[in-house]
CSV table of C-alpha atoms in Angstrom, one decimal:
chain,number,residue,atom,x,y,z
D,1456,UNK,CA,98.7,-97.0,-28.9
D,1457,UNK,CA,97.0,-98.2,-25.7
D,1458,UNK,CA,98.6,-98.8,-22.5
D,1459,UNK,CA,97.2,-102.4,-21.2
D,1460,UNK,CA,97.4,-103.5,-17.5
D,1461,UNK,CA,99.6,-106.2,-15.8
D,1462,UNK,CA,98.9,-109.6,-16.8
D,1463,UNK,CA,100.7,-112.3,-15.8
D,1464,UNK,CA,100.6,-114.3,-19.3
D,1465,UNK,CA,102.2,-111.4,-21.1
D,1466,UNK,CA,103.6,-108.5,-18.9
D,1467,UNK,CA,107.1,-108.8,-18.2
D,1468,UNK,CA,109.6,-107.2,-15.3
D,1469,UNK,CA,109.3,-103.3,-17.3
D,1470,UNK,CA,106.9,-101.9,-20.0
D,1471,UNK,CA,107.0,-104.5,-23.0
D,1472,UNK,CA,105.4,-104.1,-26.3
D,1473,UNK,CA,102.7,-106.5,-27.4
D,1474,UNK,CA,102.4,-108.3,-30.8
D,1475,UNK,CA,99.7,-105.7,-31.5
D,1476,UNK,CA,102.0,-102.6,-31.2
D,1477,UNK,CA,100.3,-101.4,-27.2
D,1478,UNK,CA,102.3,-101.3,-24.3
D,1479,UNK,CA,101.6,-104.0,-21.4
D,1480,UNK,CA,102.4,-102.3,-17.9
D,1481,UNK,CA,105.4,-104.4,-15.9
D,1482,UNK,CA,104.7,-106.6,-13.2
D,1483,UNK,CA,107.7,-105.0,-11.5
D,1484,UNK,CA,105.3,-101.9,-11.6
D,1485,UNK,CA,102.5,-103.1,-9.5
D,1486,UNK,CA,102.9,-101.9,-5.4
D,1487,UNK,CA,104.4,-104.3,-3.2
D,1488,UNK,CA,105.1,-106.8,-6.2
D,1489,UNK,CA,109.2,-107.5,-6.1
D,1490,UNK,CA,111.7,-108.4,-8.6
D,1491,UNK,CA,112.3,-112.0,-7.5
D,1492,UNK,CA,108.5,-112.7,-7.5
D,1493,UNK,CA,108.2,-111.2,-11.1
D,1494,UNK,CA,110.8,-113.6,-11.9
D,1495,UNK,CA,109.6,-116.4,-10.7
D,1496,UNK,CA,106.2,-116.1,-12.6
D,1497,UNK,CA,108.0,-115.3,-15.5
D,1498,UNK,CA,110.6,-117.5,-15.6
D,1499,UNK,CA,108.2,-120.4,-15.0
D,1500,UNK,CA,105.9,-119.2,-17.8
D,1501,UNK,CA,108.7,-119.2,-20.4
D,1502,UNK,CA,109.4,-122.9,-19.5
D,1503,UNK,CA,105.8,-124.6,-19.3
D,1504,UNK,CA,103.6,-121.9,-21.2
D,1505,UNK,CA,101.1,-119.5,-20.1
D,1506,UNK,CA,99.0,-120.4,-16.6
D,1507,UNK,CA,95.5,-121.6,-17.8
D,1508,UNK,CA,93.5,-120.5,-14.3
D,1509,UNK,CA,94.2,-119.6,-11.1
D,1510,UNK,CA,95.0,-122.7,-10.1
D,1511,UNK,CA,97.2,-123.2,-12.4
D,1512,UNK,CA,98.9,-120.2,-11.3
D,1513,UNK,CA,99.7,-121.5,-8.0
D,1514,UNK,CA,100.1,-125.1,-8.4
D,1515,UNK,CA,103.2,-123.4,-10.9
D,1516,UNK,CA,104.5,-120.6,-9.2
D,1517,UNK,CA,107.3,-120.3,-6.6
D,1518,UNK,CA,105.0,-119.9,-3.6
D,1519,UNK,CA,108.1,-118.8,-1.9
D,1520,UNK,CA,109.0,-115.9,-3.8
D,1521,UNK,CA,105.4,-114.8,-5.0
D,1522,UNK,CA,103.8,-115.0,-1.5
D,1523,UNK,CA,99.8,-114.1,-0.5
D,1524,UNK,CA,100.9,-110.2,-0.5
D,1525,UNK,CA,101.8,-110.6,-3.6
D,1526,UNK,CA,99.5,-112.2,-5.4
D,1527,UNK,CA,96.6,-109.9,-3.8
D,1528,UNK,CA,98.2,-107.2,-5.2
D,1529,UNK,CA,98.6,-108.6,-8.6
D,1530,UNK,CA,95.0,-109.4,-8.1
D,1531,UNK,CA,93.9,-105.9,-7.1
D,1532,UNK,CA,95.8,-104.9,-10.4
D,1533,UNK,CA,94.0,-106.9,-12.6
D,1534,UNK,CA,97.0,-108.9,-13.0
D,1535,UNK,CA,94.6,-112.3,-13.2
D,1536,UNK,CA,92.0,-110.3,-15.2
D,1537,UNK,CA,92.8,-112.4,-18.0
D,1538,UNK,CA,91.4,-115.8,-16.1
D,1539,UNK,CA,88.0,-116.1,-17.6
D,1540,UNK,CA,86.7,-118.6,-15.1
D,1541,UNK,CA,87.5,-115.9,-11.8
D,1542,UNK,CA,87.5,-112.4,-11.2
D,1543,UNK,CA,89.1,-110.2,-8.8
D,1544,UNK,CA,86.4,-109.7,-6.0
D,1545,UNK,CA,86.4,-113.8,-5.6
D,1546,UNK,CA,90.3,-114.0,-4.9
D,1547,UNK,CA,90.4,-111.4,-2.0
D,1548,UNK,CA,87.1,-112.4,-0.3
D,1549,UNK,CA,86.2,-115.6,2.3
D,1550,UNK,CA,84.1,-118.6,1.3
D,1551,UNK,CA,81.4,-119.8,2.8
D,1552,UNK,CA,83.7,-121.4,5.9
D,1553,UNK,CA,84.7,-118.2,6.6
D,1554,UNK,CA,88.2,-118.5,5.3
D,1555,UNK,CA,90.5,-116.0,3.2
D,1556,UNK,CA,90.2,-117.3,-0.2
D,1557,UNK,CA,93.5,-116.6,-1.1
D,1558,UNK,CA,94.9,-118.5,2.5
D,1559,UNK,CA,93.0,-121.3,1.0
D,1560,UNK,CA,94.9,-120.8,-2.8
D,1561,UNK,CA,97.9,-120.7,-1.1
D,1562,UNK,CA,97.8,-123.9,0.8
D,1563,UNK,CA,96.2,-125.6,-2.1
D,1564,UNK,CA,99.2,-124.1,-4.0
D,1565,UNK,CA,101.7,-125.3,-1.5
D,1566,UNK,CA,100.2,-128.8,-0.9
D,1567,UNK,CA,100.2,-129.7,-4.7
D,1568,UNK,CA,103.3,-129.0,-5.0
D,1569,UNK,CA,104.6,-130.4,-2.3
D,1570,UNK,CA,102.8,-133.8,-3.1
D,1571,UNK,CA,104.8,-133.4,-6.3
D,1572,UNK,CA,107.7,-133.2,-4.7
D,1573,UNK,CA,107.3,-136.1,-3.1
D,1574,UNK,CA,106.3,-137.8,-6.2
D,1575,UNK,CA,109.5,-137.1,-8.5
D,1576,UNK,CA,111.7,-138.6,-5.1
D,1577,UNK,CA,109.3,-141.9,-4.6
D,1578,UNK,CA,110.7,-144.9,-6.8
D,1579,UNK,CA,107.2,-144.8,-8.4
D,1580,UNK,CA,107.6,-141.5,-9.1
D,1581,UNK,CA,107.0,-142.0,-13.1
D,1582,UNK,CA,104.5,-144.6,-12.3
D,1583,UNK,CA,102.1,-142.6,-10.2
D,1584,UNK,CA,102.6,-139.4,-12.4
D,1585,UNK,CA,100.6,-141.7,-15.2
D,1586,UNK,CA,97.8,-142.7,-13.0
D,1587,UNK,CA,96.1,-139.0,-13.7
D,1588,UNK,CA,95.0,-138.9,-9.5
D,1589,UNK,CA,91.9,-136.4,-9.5
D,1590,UNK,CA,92.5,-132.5,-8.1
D,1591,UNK,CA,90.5,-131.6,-5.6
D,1592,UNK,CA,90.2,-127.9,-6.6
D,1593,UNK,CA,89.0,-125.2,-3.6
D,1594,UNK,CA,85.7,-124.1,-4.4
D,1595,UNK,CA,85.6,-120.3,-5.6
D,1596,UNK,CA,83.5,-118.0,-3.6
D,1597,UNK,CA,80.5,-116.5,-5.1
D,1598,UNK,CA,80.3,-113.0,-4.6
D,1599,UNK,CA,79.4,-109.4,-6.2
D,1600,UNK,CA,81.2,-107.2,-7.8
D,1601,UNK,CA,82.4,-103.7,-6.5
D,1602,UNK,CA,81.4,-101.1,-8.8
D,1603,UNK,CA,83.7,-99.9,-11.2
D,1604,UNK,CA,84.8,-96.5,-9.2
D,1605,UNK,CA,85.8,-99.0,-6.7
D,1606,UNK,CA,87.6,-101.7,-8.3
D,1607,UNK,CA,89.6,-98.6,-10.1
D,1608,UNK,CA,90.5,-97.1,-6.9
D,1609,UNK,CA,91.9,-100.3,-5.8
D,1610,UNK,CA,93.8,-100.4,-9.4
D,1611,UNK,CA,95.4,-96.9,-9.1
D,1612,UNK,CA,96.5,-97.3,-5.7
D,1613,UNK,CA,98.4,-99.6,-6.5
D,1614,UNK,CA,99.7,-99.1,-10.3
D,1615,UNK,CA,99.0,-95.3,-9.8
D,1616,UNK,CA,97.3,-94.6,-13.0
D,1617,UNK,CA,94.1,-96.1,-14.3
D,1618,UNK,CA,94.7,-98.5,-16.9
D,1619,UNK,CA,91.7,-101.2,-17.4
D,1620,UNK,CA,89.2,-99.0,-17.5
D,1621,UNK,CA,88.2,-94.9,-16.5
D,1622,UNK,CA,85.6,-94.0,-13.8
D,1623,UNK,CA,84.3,-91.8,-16.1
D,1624,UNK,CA,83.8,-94.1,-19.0
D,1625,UNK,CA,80.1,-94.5,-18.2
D,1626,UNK,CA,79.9,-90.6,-18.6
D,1627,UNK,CA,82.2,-89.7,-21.4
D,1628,UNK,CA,79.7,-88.3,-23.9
D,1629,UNK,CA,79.0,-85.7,-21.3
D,1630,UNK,CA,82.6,-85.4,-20.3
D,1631,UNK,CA,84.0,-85.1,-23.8
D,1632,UNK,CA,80.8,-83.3,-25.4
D,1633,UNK,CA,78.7,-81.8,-23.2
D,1634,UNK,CA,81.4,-80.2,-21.1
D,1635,UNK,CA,83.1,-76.9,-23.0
D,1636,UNK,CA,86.2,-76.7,-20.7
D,1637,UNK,CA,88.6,-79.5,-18.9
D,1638,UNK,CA,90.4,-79.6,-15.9
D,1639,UNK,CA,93.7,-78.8,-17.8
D,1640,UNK,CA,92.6,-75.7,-19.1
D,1641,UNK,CA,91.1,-74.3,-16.0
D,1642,UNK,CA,94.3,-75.3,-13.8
D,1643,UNK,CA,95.9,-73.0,-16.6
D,1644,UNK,CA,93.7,-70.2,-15.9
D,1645,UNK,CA,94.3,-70.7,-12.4
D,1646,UNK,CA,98.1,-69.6,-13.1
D,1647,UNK,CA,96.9,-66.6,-15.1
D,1648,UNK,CA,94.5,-65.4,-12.7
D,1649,UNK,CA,96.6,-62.2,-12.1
D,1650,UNK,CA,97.6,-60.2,-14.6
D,1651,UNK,CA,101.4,-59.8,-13.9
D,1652,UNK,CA,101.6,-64.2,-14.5
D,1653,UNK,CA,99.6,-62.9,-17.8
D,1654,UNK,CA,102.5,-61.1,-18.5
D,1655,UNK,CA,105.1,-63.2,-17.5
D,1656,UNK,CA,103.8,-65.9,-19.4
D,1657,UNK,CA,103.3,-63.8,-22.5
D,1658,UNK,CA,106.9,-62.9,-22.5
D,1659,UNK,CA,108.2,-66.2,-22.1
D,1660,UNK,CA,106.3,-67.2,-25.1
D,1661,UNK,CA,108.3,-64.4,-26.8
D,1662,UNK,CA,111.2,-65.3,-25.7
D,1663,UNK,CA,110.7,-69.5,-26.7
D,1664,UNK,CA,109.6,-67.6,-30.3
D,1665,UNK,CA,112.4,-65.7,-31.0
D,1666,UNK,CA,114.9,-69.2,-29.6
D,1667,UNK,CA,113.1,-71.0,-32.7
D,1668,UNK,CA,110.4,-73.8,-30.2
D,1669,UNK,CA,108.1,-75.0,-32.4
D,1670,UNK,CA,105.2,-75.6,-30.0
D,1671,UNK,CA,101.5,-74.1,-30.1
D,1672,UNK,CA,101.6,-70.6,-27.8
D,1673,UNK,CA,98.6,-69.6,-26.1
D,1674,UNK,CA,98.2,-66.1,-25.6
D,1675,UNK,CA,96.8,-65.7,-21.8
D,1676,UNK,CA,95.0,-62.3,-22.5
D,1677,UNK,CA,93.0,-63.1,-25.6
D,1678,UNK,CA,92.7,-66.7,-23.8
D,1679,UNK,CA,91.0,-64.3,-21.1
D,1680,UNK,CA,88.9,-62.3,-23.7
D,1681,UNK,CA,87.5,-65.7,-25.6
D,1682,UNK,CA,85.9,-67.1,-22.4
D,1683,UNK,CA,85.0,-64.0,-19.8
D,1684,UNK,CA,81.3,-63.7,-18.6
D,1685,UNK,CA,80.4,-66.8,-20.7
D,1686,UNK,CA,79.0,-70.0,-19.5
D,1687,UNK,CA,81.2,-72.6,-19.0
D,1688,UNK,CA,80.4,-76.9,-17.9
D,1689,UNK,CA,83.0,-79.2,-16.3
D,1690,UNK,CA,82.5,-82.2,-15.1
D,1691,UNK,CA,84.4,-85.5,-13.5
D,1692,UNK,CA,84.4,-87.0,-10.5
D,1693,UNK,CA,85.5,-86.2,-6.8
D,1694,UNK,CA,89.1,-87.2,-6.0
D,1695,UNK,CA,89.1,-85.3,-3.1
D,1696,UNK,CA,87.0,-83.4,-0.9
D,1697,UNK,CA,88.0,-80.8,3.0
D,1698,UNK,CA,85.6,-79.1,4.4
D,1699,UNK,CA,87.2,-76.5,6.8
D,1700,UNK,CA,86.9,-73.4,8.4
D,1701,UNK,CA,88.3,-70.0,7.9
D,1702,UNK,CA,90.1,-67.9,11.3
D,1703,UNK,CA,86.5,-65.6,11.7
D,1704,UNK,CA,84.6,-68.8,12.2
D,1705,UNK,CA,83.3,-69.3,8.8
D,1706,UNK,CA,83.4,-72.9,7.1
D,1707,UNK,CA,84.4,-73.7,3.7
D,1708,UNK,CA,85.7,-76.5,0.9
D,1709,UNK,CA,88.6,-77.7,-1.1
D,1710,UNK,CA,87.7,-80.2,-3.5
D,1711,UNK,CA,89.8,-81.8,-6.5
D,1712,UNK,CA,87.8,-83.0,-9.8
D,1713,UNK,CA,89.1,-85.3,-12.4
D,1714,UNK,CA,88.3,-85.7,-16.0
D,1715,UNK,CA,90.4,-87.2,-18.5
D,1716,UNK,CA,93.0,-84.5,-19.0
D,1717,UNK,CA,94.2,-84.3,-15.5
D,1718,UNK,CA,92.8,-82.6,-11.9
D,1719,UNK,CA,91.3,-79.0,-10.9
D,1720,UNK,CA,91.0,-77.9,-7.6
D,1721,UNK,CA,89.5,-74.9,-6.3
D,1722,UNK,CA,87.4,-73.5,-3.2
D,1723,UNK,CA,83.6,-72.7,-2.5
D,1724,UNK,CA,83.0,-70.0,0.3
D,1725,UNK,CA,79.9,-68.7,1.6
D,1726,UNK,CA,76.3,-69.2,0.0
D,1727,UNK,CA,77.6,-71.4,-3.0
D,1728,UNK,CA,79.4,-73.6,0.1
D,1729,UNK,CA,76.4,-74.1,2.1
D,1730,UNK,CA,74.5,-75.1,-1.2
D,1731,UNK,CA,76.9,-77.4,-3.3
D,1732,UNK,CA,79.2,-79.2,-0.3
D,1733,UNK,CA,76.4,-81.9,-0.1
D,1734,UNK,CA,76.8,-82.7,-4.1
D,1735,UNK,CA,81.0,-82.4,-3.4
D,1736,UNK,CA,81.5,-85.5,-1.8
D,1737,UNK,CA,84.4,-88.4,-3.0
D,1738,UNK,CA,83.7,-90.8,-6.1
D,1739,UNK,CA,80.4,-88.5,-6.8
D,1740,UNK,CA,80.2,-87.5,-10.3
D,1741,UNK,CA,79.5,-84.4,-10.7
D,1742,UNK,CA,78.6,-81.5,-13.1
D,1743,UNK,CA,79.4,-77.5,-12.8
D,1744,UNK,CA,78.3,-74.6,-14.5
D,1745,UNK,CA,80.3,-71.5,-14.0
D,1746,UNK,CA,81.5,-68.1,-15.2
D,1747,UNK,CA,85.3,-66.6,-15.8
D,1748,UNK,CA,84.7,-63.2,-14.4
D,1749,UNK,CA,86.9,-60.2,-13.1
D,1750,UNK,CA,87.5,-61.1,-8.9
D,1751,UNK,CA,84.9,-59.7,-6.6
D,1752,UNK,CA,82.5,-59.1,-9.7
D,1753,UNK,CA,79.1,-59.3,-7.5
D,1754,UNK,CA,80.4,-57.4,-4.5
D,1755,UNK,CA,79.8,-53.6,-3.9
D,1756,UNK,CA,83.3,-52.3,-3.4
D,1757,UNK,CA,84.0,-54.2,-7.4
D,1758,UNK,CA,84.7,-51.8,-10.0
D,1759,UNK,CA,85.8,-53.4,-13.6
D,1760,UNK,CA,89.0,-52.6,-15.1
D,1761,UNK,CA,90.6,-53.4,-18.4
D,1762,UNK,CA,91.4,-56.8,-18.7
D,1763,UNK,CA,95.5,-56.5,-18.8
D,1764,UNK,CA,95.2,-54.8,-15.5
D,1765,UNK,CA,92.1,-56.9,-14.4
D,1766,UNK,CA,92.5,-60.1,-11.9
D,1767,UNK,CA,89.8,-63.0,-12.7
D,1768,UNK,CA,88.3,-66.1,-10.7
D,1769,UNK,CA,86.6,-69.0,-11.4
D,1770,UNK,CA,82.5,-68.5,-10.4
D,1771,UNK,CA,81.1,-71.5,-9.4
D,1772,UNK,CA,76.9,-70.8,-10.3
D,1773,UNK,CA,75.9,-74.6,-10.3
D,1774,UNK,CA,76.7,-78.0,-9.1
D,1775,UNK,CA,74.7,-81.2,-10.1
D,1776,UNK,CA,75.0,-84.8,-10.5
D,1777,UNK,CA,76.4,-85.9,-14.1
D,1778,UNK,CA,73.0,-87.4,-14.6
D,1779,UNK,CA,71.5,-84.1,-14.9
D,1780,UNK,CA,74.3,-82.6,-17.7
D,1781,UNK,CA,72.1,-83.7,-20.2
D,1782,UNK,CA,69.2,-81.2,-19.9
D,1783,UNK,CA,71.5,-78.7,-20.6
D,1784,UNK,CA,71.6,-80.0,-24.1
D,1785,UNK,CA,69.7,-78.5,-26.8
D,1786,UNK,CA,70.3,-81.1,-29.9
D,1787,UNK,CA,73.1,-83.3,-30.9
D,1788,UNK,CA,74.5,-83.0,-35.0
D,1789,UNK,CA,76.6,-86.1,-36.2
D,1790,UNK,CA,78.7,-84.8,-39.0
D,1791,UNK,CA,79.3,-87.7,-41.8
D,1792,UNK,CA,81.8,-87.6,-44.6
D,1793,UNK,CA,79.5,-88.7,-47.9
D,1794,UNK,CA,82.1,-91.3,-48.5
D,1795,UNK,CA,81.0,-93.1,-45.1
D,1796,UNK,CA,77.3,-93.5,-46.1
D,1797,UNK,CA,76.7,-96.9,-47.0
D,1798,UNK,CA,73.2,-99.3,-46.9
D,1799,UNK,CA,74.7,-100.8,-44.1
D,1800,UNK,CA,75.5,-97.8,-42.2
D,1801,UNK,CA,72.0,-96.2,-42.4
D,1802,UNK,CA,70.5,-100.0,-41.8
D,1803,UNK,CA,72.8,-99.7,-38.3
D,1804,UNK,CA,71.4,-95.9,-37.6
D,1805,UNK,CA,67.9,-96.5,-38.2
D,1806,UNK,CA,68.1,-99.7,-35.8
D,1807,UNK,CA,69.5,-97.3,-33.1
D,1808,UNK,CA,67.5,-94.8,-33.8
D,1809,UNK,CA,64.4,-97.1,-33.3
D,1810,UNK,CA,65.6,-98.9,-30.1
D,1811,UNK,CA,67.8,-95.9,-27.8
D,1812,UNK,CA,65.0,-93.7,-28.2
D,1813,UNK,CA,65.6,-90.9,-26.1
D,1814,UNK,CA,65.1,-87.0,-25.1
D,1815,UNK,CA,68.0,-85.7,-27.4
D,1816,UNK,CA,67.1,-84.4,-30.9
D,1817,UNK,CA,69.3,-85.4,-33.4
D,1818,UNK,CA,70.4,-84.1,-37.0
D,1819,UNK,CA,72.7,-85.8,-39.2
D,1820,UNK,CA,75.3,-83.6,-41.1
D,1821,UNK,CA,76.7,-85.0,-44.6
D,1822,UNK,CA,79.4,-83.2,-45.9
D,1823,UNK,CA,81.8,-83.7,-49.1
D,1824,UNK,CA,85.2,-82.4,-48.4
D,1825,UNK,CA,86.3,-81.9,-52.0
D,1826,UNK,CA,83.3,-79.6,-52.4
D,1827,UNK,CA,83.5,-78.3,-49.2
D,1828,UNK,CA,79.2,-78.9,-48.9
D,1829,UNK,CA,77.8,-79.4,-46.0
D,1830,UNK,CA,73.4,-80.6,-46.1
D,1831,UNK,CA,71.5,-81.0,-43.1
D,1832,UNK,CA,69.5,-83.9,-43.6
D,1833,UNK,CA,65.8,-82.9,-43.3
D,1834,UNK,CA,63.7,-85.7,-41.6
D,1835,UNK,CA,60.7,-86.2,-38.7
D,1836,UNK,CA,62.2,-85.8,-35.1
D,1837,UNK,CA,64.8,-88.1,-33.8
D,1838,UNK,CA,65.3,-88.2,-30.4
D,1839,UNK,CA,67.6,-90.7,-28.8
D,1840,UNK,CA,69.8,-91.6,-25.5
D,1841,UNK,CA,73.3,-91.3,-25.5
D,1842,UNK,CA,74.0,-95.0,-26.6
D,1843,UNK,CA,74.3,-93.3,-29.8
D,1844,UNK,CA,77.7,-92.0,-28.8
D,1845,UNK,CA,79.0,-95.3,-28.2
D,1846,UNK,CA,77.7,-96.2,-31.6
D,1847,UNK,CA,79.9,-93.7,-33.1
D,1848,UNK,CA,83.3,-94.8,-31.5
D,1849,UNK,CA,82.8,-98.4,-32.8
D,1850,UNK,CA,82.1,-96.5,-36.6
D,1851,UNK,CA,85.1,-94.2,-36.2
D,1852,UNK,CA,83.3,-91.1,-36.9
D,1853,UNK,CA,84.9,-88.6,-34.6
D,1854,UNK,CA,82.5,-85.3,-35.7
D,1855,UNK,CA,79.7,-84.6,-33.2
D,1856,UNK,CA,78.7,-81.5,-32.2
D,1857,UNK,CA,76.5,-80.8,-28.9
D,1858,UNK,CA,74.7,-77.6,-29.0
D,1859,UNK,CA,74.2,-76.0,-25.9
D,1860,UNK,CA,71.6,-74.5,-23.6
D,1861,UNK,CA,73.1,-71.1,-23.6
């Protein structure tokens, strides 16, 4: 089920369901958007059909009730997204007099149907209506995009959730595959650090047990055990970012990083400050490399204890651009159930193969899960670009494996 945003020829007041089975966010959602102005888009679309443009849209519309605020909030929503003809940057910019677009809409908007008006009440009313008078239509500004992070920002600011796209989609193989840990998971360890929330959350496990929850338990210790002193990569991109300074005079940085399971914040001091704050900055992808270890493991006063006892931290060793996450990558195995190969599958592979040529080797895994058999396909080198990941989403095959640099 997908979550779709506002859109004023579907959504209604709340969350609706679509035709499809998704859920269309509610106009009465969007920031700043009210319930009178949701009503009056609604209530006219129900009577004369959907709006075929823009212009359509406000030649329609109460002007009264759904005023410039909010229609440049709808706008920043994507709540005209589905207007093939416009798109969100040309609404909220000026033309090429200099004026607001949407000032312009607006009086457009206001004089049509004020002319109307005047129309219905004129004893040619009927008359005139058939004569088919030409429109003189506002010209739409020409103007570029914003890049996605942008136009995103703009969308959860006011929605407060990212629903038409993600700023990481442009990097989700190395988010989803070349990454080993998520921000959920390391928030977790950040509440098991010490060991006496180890044990507090090991005996509330025991206690949910024994009261008969059925949920999956995760033992904090053994949690500890499965990832201490190995490498780990996170990646997402900079919500936030504080540099500061401590009471002896020595600066520092709190910075937040998003990837799709939620947020992770945590603190750089000292030499790994002075080397990663440049990288650390807002709407920068970035990719880290860094160690579970037992706190003060690299100073001299640190002696190691058993891990019950022991108190851990999150070691931050590198920080680079997502673009560089790939080098870390040693070869990429695609795992295909034998009942998925087909002529026309290998006919779409080879063609990828041969025009996303790339640096990452690849292997291609056929198994038979009645047999349980698993053959590696033996062939010349591939190497290809990540397209190939893309490729796999459209074909529904959901095995990959990405075999790290250790």
């Amino acid at each position: 089920m997908s979550v779709l945003p506002p859109d004023v020829n579907e959504s209604g007041l709340n969350f609706t369901v679509t035709k499809n089975g998704d859920v269309r966010f509610g106009l009465g959602g969007v920031k700043g958007v009210g319930e009178g102005a949701v009503e009056a888009i609604i209530n006219e679309r129900e009577k004369n059909g959907k709006y075929k443009d823009i212009f359509d849209f406000v030649q329609r519309v109460n002007l009264q009730a759904c005023n410039k605020k909010t229609i440049e909030n709808l706008a920043l929503a994507g709540g005209f997204d589905c207007f093939e003809n416009t798109y969100r940057e040309q609404l909220l910019s000026t033309n090429a007099k200099g004026e607001n677009f949407l000032d312009v809409l607006i009086r457009f908007g206001n004089k049509y149907q004020q002319d109307q008006q005047q129309n219905s009440l004129s004893l040619f009313g009927d008359l005139s209506g058939d004569l088919g008078l030409d429109i003189q239509y506002p010209e739409i500004p020409q103007v570029p995009r914003w890049s996605a992070i942008e136009r995103l920002n703009k969308e959860k600011n006011l929605i407060g959730i990212f629903l038409s796209a993600h700023p990481l989609d442009d990097w989700e193989f190395e988010v989803r595959d070349i990454c080993t840990i998520t921000a959920a998971e390391l928030t977790q360890f950040e509440a098991w650090r010490k060991p006496e929330a180890r044990t507090t959350a090991t005996n509330n496990n025991a206690s949910e047990e024994e009261e008969g929850e059925e949920k999956e338990q995760i033992d904090p210790t053994q949690w500890i055990m499965q990832h201490e002193n190995r490498p780990l990569f996170f990646g997402g991109i900079v919500v936030e970012a504080e540099d500061a300074t401590s009471r002896k005079g020595n600066p520092y940085g709190k910075y937040t990083i998003e990837d799709y399971s939620g947020s992770f914040q945590f603190t750089l001091f000292g030499d790994a400050y002075k080397q990663f704050a440049n990288l650390l900055k807002p709407n920068v992808y970035v990719f880290l490399t860094g160690i579970i270890q037992q706190y003060g493991t690299n100073q001299r006063w640190f002696h190691p204890k058993p891990v019950p006892e022991a108190e851990y931290e999150l070691a931050i060793q590198q920080v680079d651009l997502m673009s560089e996450a790939q080098k870390n990558v040693k070869e990429i195995a695609i795992l295909l159930p034998i009942e998925n190969i087909q002529p026309a599958l290998i006919d779409e592979l080879s063609e990828l193969c041969e025009s996303h040529k790339g640096h990452l080797p690849l292997q291609l895994r056929v198994f038979d899960e009645i047999k349980q058999n698993v053959i590696t396909l033996i062939a010349p080198p591939i190497r290809m670009d990540k397209s190939f990941y893309h490729w796999m989403k459209m074909q529904e095959i959901d095995e990959i494996f990405t075999h790290i640099v250790k």
